[in-house]
Coordinates of C-alpha atoms in Angstrom, one line a residue:
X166 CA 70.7 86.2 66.8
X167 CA 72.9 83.4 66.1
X168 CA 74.1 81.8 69.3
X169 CA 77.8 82.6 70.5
X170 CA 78.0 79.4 73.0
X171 CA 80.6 77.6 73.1
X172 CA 83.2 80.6 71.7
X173 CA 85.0 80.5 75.7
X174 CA 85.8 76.9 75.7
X175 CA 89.3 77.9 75.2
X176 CA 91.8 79.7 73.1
X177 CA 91.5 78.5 69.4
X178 CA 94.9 78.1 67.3
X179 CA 95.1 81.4 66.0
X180 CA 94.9 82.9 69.3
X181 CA 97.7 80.4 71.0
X182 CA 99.4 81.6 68.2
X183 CA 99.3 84.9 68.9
X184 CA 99.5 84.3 72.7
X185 CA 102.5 82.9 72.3
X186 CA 104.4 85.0 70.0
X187 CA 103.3 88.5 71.5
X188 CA 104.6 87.4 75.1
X189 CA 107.6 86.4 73.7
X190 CA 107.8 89.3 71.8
X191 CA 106.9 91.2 74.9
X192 CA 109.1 89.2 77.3
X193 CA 112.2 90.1 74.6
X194 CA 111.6 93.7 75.1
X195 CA 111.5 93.8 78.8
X196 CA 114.4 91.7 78.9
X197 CA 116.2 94.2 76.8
X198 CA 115.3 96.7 79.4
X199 CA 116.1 95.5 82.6
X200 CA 119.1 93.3 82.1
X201 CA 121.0 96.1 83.0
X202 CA 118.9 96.9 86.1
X203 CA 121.1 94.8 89.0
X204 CA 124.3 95.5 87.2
X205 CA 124.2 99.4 86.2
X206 CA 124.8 101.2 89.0
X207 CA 128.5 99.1 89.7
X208 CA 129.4 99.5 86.0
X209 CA 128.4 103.2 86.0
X210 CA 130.5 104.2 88.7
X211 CA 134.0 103.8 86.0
X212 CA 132.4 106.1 83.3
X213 CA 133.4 109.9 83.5
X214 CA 131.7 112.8 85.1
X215 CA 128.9 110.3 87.0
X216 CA 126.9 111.5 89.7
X217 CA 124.5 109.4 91.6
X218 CA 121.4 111.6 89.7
X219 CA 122.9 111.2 86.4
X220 CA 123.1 107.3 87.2
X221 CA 119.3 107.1 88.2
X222 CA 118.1 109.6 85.2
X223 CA 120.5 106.6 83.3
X224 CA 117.8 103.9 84.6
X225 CA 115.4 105.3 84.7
X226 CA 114.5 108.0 81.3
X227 CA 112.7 104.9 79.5
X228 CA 110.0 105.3 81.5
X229 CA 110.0 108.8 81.3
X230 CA 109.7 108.3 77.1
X231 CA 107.9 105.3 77.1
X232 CA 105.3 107.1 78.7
X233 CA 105.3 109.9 76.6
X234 CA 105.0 107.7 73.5
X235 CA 103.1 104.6 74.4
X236 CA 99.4 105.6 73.8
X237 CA 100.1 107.8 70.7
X238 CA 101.6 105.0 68.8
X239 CA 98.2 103.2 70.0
X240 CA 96.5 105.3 67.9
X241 CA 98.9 105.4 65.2
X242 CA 98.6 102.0 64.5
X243 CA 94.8 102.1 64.6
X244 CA 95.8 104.7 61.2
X245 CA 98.4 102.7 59.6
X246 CA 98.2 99.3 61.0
X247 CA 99.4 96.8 64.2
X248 CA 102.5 95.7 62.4
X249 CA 104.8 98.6 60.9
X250 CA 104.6 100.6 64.3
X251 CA 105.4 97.3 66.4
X252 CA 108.4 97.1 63.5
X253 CA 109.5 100.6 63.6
X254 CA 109.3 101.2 67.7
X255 CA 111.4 97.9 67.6
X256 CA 113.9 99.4 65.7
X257 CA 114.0 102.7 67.2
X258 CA 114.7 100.0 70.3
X259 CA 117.3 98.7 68.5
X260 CA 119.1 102.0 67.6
X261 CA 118.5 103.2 71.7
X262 CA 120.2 99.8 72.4
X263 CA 123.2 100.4 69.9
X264 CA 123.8 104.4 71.1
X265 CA 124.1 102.9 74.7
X266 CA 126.1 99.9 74.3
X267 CA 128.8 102.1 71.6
X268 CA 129.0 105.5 74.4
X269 CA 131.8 105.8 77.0
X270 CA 130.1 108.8 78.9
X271 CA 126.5 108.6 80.7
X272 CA 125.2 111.0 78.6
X273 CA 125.3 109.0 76.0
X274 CA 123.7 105.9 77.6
X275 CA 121.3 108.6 79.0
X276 CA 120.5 109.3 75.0
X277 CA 120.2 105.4 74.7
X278 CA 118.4 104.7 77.3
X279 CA 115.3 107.5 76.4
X280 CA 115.6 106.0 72.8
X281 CA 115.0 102.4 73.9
X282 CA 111.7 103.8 75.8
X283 CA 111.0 105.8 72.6
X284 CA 110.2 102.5 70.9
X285 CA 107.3 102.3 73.1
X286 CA 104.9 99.2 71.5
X287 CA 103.4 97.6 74.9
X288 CA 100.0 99.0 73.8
X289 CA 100.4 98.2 70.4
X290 CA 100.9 94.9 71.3
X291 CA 97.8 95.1 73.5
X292 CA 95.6 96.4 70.3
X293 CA 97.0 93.5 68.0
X294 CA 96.0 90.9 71.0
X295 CA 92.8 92.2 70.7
X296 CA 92.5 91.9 67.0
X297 CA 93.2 88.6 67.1
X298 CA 91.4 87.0 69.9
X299 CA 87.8 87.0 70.2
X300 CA 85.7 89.1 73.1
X301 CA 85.0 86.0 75.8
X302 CA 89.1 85.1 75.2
X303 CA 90.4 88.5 75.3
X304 CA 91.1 88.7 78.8
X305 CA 92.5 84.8 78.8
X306 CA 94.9 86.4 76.2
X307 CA 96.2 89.5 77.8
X308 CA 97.0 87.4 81.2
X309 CA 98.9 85.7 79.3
X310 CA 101.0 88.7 78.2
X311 CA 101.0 89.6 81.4
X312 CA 102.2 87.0 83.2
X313 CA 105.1 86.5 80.3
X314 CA 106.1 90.0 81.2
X315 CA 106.6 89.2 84.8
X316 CA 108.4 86.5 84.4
X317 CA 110.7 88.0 81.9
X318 CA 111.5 90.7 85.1
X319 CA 112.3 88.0 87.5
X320 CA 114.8 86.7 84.5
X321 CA 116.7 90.0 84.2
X322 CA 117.5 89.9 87.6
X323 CA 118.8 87.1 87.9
X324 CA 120.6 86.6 84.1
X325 CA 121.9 90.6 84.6
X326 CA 124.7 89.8 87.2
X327 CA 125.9 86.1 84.8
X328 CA 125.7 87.9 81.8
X329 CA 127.8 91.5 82.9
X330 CA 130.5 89.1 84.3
X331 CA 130.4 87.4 80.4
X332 CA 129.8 90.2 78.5
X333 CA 129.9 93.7 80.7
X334 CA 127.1 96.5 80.2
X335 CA 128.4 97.4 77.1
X336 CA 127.8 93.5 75.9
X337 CA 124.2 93.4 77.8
X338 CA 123.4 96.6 75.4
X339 CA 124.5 95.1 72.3
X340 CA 122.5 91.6 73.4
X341 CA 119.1 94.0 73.7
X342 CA 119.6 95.1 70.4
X343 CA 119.6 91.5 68.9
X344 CA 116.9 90.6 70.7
X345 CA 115.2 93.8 69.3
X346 CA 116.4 92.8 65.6
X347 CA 115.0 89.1 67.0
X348 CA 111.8 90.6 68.0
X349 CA 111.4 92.1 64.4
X350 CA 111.7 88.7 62.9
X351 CA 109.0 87.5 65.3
X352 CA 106.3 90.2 64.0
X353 CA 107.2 88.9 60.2
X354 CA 106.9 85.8 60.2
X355 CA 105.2 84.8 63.9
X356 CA 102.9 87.3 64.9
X357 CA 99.5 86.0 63.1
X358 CA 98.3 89.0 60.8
X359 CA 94.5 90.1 61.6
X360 CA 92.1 90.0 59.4
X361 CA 91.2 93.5 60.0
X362 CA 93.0 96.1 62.5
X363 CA 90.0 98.0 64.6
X364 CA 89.8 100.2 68.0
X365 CA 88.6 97.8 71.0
X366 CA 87.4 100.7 73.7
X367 CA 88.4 97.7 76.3
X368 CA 92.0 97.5 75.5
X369 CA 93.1 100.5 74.2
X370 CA 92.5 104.5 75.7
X371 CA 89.9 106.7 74.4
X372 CA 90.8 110.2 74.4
X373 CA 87.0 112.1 75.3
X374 CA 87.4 109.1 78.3
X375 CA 90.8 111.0 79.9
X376 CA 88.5 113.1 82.1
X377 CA 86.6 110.7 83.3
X378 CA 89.5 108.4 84.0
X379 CA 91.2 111.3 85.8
X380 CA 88.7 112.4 88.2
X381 CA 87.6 108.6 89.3
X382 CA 89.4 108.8 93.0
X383 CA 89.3 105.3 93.1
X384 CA 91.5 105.2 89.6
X385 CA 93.8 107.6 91.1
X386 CA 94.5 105.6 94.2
X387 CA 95.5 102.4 92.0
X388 CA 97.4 104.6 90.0
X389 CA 99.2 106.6 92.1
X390 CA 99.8 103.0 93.9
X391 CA 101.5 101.6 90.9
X392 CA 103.5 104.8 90.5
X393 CA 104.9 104.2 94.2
X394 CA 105.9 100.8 93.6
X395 CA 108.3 101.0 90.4
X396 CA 109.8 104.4 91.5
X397 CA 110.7 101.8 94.6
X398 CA 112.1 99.3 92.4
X399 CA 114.4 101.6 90.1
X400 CA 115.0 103.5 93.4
X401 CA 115.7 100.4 95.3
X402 CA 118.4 99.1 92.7
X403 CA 120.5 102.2 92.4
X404 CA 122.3 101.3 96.0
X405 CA 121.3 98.0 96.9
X406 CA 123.7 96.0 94.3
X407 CA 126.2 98.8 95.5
X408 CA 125.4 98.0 99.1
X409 CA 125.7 94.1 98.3
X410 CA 129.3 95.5 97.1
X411 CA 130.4 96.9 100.3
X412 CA 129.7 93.7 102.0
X413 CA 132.6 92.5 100.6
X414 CA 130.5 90.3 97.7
X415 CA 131.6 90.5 94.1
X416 CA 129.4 91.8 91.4
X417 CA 129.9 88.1 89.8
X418 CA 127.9 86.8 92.6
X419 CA 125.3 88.7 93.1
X420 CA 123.1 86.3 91.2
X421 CA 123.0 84.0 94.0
X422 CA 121.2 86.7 95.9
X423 CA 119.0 87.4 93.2
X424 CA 117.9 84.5 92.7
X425 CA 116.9 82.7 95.8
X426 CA 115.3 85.8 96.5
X427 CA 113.3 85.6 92.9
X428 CA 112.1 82.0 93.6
X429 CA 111.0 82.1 96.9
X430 CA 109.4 85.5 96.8
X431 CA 106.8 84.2 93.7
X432 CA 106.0 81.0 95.6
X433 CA 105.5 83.0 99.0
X434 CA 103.0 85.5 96.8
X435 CA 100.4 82.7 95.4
X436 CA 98.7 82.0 98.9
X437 CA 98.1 85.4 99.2
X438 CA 97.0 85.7 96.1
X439 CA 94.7 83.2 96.2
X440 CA 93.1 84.4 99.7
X441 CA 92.6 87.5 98.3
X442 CA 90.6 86.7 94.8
X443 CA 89.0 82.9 95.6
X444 CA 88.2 84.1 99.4
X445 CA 87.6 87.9 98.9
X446 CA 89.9 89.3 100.8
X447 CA 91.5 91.4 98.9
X448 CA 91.4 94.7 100.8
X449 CA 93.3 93.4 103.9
X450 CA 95.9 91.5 101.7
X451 CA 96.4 94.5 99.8
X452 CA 96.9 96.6 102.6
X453 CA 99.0 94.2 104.3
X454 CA 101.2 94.0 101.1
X455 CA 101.3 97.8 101.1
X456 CA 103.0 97.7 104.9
X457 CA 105.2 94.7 104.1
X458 CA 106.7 96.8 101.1
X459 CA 106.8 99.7 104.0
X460 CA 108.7 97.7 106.3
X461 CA 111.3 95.9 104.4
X462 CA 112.2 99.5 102.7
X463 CA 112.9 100.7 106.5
X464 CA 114.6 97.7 107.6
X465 CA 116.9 98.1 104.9
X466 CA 117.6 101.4 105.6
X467 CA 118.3 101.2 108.9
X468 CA 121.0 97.6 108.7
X469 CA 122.1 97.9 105.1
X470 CA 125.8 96.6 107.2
X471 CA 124.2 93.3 107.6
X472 CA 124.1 90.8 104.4
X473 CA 121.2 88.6 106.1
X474 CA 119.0 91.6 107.0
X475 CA 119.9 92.8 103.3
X476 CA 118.7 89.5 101.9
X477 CA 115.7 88.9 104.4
X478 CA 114.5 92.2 103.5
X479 CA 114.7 92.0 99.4
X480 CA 112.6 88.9 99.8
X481 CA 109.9 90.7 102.1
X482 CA 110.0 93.7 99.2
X483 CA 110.0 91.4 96.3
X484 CA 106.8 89.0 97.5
X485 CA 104.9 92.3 98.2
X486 CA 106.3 94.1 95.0
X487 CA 105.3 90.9 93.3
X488 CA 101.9 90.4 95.3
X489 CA 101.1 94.1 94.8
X490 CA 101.4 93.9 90.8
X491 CA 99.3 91.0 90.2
X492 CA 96.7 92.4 92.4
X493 CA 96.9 96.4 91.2
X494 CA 95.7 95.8 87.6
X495 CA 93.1 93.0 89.1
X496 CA 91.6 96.3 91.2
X497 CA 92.0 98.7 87.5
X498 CA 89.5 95.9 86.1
X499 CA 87.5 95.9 88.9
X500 CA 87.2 100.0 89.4
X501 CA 87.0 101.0 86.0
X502 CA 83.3 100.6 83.7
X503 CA 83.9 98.1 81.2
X504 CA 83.6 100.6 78.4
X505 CA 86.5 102.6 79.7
X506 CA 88.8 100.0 80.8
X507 CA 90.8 100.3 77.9
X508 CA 91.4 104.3 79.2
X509 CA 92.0 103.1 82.6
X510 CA 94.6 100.8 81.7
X511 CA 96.3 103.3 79.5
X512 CA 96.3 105.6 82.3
X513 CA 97.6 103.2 84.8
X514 CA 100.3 101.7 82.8
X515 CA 101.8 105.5 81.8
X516 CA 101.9 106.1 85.7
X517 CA 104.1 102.6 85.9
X518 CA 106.7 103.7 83.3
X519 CA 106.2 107.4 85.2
X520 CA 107.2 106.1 88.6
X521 CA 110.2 104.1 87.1
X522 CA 111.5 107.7 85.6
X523 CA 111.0 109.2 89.3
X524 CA 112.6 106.7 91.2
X525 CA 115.8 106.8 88.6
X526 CA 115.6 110.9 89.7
X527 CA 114.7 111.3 92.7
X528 CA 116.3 107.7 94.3
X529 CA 119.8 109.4 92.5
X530 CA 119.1 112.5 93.9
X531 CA 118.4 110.6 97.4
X532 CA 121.4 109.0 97.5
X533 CA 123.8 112.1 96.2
X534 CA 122.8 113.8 99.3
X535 CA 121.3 111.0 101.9
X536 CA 124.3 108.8 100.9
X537 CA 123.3 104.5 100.2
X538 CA 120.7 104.7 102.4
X539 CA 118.9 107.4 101.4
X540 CA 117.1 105.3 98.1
X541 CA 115.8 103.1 101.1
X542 CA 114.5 106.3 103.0
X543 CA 112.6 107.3 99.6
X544 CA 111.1 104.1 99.6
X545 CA 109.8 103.6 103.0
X546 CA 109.1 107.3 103.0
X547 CA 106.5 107.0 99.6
X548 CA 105.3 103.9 100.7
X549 CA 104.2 105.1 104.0
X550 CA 102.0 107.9 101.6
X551 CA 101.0 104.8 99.7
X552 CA 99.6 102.9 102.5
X553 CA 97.8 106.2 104.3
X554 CA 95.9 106.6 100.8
X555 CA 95.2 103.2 100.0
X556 CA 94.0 103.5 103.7
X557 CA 90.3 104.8 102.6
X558 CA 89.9 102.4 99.8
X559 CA 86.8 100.6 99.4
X560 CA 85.7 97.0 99.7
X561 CA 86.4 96.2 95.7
X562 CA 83.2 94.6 94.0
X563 CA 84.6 91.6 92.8
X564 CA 83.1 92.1 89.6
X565 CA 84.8 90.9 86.9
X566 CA 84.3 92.2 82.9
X567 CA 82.5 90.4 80.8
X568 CA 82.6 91.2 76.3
X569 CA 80.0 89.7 74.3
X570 CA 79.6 90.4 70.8
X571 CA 76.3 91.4 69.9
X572 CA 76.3 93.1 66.4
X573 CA 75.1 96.0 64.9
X574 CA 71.8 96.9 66.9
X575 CA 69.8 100.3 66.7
X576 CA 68.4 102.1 70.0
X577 CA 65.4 100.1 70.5
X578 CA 67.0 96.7 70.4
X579 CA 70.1 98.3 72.4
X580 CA 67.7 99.1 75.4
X581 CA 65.9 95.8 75.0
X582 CA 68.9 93.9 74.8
X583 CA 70.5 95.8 78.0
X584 CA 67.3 95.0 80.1
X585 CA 67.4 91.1 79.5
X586 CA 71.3 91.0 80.0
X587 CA 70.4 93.1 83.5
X588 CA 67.9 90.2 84.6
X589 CA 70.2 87.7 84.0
X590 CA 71.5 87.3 87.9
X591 CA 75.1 88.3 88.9
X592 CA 75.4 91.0 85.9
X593 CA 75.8 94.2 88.1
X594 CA 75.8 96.6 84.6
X595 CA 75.7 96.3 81.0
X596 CA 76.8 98.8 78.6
X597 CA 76.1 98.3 75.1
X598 CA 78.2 100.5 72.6
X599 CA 76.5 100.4 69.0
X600 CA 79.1 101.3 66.9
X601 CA 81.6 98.6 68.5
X602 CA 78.5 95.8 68.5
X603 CA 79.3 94.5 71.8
X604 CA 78.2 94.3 75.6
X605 CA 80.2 95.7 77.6
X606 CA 79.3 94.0 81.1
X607 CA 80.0 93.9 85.1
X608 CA 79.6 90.0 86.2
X609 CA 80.0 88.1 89.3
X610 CA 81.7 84.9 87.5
X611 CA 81.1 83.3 90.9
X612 CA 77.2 83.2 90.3
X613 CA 75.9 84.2 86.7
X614 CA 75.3 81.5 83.7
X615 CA 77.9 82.3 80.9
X616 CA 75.7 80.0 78.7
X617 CA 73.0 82.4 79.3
X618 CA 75.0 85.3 78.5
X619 CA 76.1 83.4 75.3
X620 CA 72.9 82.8 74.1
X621 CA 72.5 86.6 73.3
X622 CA 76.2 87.0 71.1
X623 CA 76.4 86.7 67.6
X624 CA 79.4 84.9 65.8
X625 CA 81.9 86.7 63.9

């Protein structure tokens, strides 16, 4: 075999390339969705015929279609390529953007709203990643995404408020659908185009893998964990910018909340962060995060009259919302087999855009009949259910995944192969998948020799 070393030194220009224009790409399309997020519920109280449901089904359908629709155009574009789905769910973005931004009733941003989620390309954009970086960089690449993504959330909230006191909702709308038409220019003529378009099992969902995915307990927890924490954020922002309201501040200024709150909670997360990974801890920290989401959710319900508790508290929530999802898909990767992480992830990320669809419904239906507060019951309520089953979780592994191409091998040289990665100390498992010609492995990064594991890839 002809030695793989030196392939993880770092990300070569092809794959800054791409690393760079699929977060932006990404970051534009979240953008587009939750600009409206801190600003909707004030702006929706003028239209005719709103209820407090209709409002949160308003928010909150996206995920309800974006669910629906992200892994089947997944494997669409494994049939007819990376580029015209991301190009076509862009548009169909575009149109969902356009339908809101032009309708004077709710119903009508209701029918915008589920088409912007119908132009659902995150795992598109996951399988193109994957075409264009190589197996040791893949996971450099799609933290990359990731952490674009977050900080494209953190934006919204605080650029919603400016912009609706520039623009309105209506303006907001019609700004997502240029930066939909925007993101189309950035697949043309950014977006490197792959060599060749094929199914990576480690970032994309295998159907015959949905049952095993589904009955892993451990799987379940995580997911029902993400779940719980965007139905609290949708929830959360159906009353609290309305609460912020009856405190006598403007909508104008509610940035100023925002994005103290923003800054603070992100620095306040990385210690924790860092004590759970580097020093293992990541059980207690989890918990903890869990309980801190808990309490601020009750505290909120309980002295939503007081603009410092309300402030205090949305900093609590937001360093353990923002804790909890840089650790949750940390704990995927760890739980998950290597060769099904790609079903695992699908899985989990359908139950994020699932929870934000619940906590549009239920947090509107919570408020028609618990008034402001009840949104804030809802939350501490589910996260109380939250922390009593992510009570029995385990001491995570720390293992981390590990791809390393190894060609096209038959049965005898797959076994062979499999027992001399096994030997190699800190690989916990190796799964070797002939028809992809790769490894598929379970690695302590803290102890085993990558140049050892590179001596057994094969170049591209």
């Amino acid at each position: 075999m002809r030695s793989g070393r030196g392939n993880d030194a770092g990300l070569n220009a092809v794959e800054r390339q791409a690393a760079y224009s699929l977060s932006g790409l990404f970051s534009l399309r979240m953008l587009g969705l939750f600009l409206i997020l801190p600003v909707f519920a004030l702006y929706a109280e003028e239209l005719p015929e709103v209820t407090p449901l209709l409002v949160g089904i308003a928010i909150g359908i996206y995920g309800l279609t974006q669910a629906l629709l992200q892994i089947p155009f997944g494997m669409l574009s494994d049939r007819i390529g990376r580029k015209p789905v991301l190009i076509g769910g862009l548009l169909v973005f575009a149109i969902g953007s356009g339908v809101a931004a032009s309708s004077e009733t709710i119903y009508g941003i209701i029918a915008g709203r589920a088409l912007q989620g119908s132009g659902a390309i995150a795992a598109v954009i996951m399988a193109l990643a994957a075409d264009l970086s190589r197996e040791q960089q893949r996971l450099r690449m799609m933290a990359f995404i990731g952490i674009s993504i977050g900080a494209a959330f953190a934006l919204a909230l605080i650029l919603g408020p400016i912009l609706n006191t520039w623009i309105g909702v209506p303006g907001i709308f019609w700004l997502t659908m240029v930066l939909a038409l925007l993101g189309v220019g950035i697949v043309i003529f950014v977006v490197p185009t792959p060599k060749e378009s094929h199914f990576h099992r480690d970032a994309e969902a295998v159907p015959a893998q949905f049952g095993q995915v589904l009955s892993d307990p451990e799987l379940l927890r995580l997911d029902f964990g993400i779940l719980t924490l965007h139905m609290c954020l949708t929830a959360m922002f159906l009353t609290y910018p309305l609460a912020l309201r009856d405190l006598g501040m403007d909508s104008e200024s509610h940035w100023l909340v925002y994005l103290p709150v923003m800054l603070m909670s992100m620095l306040a997360m990385v210690p924790f962060v860092i004590l759970a990974e580097s020093r293992r801890r990541m059980r207690p920290v989890f918990i903890s995060a869990i309980a801190a989401l808990m309490l601020a959710s009750t505290v909120l319900y309980g002295f939503s009259h007081s603009l410092l508790v309300m402030v205090v508290s949305l900093f609590v929530f937001f360093t353990a919302f923002n804790l909890l999802e840089a650790t949750l898909p940390s704990l995927i990767a760890k739980a998950a087999p290597g060769e099904r992480k790609g079903t695992a992830m699908g899985v989990y990320s359908s139950s994020q855009f699932i929870g934000a669809f619940l906590g549009g419904a239920l947090g509107g239906w919570f408020h028609t009949h618990f008034g402001l507060e009840g949104t804030f019951l809802l939350c501490g309520g589910m996260t109380l259910a939250w922390l009593l089953i992510a009570w029995g979780m385990p001491t995570p592994n720390y293992l981390s995944n590990y791809l390393l191409p190894v060609g096209r091998l038959d049965e005898q040289e797959i076994g062979r192969l499999a027992e001399k990665l096994m030997a190699i100390e800190g690989v916990d498992d190796a799964v070797i998948i002939a028809e992809d010609g790769v490894a598929y492995l379970k690695v302590d990064l803290g102890i085993v020799d990558k140049d050892r594991l590179e001596e057994y890839a094969v170049q591209g």
